[in-house]
mmCIF file of C-alpha atoms in Angstrom:
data_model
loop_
_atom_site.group_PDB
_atom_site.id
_atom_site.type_symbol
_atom_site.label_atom_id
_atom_site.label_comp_id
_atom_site.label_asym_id
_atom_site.label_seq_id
_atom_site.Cartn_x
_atom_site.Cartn_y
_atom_site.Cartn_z
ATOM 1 C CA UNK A 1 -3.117 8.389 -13.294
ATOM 2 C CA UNK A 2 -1.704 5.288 -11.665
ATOM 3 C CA UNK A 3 0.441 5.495 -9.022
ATOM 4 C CA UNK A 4 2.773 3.207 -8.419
ATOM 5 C CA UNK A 5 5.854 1.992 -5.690
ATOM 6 C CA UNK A 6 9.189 1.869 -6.986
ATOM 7 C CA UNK A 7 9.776 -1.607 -6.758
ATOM 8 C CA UNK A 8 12.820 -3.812 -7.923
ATOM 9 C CA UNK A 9 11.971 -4.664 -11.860
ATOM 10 C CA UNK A 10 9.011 -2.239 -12.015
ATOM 11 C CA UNK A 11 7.128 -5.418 -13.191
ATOM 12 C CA UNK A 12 3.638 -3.477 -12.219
ATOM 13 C CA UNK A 13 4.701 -0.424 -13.988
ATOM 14 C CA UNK A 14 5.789 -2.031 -17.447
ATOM 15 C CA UNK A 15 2.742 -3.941 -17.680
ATOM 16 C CA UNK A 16 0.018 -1.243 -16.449
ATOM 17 C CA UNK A 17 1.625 1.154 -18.607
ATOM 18 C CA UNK A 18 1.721 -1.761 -21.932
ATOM 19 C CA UNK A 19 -1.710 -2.057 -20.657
ATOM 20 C CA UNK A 20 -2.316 1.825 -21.975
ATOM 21 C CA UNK A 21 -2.588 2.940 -18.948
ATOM 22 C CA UNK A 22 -1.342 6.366 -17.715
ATOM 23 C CA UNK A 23 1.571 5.158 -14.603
ATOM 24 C CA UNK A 24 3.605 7.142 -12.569
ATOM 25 C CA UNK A 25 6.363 5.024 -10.426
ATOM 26 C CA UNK A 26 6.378 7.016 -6.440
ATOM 27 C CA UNK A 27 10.167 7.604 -5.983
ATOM 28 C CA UNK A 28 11.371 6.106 -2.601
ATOM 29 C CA UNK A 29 10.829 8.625 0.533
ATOM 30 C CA UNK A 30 9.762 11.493 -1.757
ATOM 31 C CA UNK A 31 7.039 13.677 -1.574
ATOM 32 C CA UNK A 32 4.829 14.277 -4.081
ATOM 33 C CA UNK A 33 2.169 16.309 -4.381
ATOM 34 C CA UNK A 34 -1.125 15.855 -5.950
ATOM 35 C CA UNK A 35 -3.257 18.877 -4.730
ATOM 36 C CA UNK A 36 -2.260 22.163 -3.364
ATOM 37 C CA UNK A 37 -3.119 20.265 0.844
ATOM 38 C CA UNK A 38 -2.612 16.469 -0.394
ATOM 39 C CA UNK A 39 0.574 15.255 -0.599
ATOM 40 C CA UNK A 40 1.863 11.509 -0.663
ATOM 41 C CA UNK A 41 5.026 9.714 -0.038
ATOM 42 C CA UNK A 42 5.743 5.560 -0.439
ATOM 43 C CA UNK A 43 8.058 3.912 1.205
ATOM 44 C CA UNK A 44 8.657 0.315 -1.105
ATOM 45 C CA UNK A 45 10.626 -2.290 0.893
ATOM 46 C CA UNK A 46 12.444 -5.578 -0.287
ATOM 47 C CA UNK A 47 9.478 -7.979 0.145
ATOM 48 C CA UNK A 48 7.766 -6.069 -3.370
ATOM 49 C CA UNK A 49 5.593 -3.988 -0.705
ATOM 50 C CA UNK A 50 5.008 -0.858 0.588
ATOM 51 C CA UNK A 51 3.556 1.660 2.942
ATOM 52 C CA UNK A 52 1.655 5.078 2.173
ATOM 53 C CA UNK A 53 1.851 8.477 3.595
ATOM 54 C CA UNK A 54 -0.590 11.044 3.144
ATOM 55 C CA UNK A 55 -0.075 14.790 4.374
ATOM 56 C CA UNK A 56 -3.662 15.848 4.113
ATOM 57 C CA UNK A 57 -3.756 20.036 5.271
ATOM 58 C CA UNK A 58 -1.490 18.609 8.027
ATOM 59 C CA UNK A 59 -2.479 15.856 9.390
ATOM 60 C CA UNK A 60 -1.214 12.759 8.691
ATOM 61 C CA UNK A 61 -2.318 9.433 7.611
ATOM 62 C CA UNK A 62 -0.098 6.149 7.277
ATOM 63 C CA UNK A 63 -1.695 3.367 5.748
ATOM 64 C CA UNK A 64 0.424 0.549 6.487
ATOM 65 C CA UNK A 65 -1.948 -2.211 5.120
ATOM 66 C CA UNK A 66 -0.599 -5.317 5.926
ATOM 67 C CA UNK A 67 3.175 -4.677 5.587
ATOM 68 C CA UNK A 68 5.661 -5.113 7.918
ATOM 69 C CA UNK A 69 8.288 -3.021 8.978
ATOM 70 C CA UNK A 70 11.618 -3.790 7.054
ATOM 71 C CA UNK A 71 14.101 -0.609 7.672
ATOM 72 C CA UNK A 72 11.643 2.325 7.475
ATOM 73 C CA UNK A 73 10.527 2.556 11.086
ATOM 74 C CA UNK A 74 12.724 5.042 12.620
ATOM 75 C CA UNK A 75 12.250 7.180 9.242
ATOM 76 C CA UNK A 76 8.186 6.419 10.178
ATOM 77 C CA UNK A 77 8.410 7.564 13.499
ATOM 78 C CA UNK A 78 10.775 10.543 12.905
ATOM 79 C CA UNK A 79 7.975 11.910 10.592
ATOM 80 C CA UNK A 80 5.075 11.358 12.796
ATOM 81 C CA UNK A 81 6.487 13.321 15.186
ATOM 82 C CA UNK A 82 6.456 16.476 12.978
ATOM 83 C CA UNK A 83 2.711 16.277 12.849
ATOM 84 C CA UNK A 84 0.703 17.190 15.727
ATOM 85 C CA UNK A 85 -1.980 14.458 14.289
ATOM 86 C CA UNK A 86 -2.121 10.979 12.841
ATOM 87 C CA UNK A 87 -4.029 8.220 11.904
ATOM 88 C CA UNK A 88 -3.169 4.708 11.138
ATOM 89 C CA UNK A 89 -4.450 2.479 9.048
ATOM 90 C CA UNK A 90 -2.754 -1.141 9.392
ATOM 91 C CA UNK A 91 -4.322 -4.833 8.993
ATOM 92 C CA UNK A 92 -5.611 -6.930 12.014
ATOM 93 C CA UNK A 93 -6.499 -10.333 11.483
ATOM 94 C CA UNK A 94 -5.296 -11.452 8.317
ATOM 95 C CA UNK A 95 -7.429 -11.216 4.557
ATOM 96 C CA UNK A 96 -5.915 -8.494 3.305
ATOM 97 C CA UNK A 97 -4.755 -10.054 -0.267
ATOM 98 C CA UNK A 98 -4.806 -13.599 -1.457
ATOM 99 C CA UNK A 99 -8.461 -14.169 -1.540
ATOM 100 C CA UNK A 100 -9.121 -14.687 -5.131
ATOM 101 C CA UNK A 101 -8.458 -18.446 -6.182
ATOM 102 C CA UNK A 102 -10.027 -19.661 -9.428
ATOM 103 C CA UNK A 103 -10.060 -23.156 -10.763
ATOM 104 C CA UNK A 104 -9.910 -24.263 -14.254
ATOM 105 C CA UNK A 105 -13.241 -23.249 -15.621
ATOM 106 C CA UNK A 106 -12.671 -19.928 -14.099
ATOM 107 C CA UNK A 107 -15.102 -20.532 -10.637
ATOM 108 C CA UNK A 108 -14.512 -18.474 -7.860
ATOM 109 C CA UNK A 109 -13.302 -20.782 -5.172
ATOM 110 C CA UNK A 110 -13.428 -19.812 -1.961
ATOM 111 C CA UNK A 111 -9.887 -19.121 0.101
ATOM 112 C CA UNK A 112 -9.241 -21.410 3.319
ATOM 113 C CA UNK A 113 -9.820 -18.500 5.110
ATOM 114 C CA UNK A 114 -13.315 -18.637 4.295
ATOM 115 C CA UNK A 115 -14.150 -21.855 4.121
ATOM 116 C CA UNK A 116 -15.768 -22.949 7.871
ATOM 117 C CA UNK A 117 -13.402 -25.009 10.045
ATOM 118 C CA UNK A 118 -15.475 -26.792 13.165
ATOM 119 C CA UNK A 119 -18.471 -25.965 14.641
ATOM 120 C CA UNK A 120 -20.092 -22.967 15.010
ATOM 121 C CA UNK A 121 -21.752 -21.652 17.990
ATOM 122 C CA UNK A 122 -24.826 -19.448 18.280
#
């Protein structure tokens, strides 16, 4: 099964699940369990992203990736609290998404993040 955020449109849902795939949309702040000591919970925001929560046998883990807070912080924070451990996982330095850029033949060409820019020092 797919999981999925509950976004505005459910464009990713409609077309994973035309694609025959088995999709279930994450209602907003909810928790939902997928083992009897796994739980999750997504928080989609109005930029079509959205964070993860995992309760894993009580501890948990927030993978922010590379979104940025846009209302759910003090709802963040409020939970973390409740848990006497956490871990973070959040984006530093940029290359999170975006990378793949083809051209017309179908060529992998590489981003501008990639591509060298001065000189190099060893």
């Amino acid at each position: 099964m797919i999981l999925v955020p509950d976004h505005r449109g459910s464009r990713v849902f409609e077309d994973l699940k035309a694609q025959g795939f088995n999709v279930r949309v994450m209602r907003d702040r909810q928790w939902l369990e997928l083992s009897p000591r796994v739980n999750v919970l997504c928080i989609p925001d109005c930029n079509q992203d959205a964070i993860l929560l995992l309760d894993v046998n009580g501890r948990l883990v927030l993978n922010f990736n590379d979104a940025g807070n846009r209302g759910w912080g003090g709802f963040v924070r409020r939970l973390v609290k409740q848990y006497p451990r956490s871990f973070l996982l959040s984006l530093a330095g940029g290359g999170a998404d975006m990378m793949n850029f083809f051209d017309e033949d179908g060529r992998r060409l590489p981003p501008p993040a990639m591509t060298p820019i001065g000189v190099t020092l060893t």
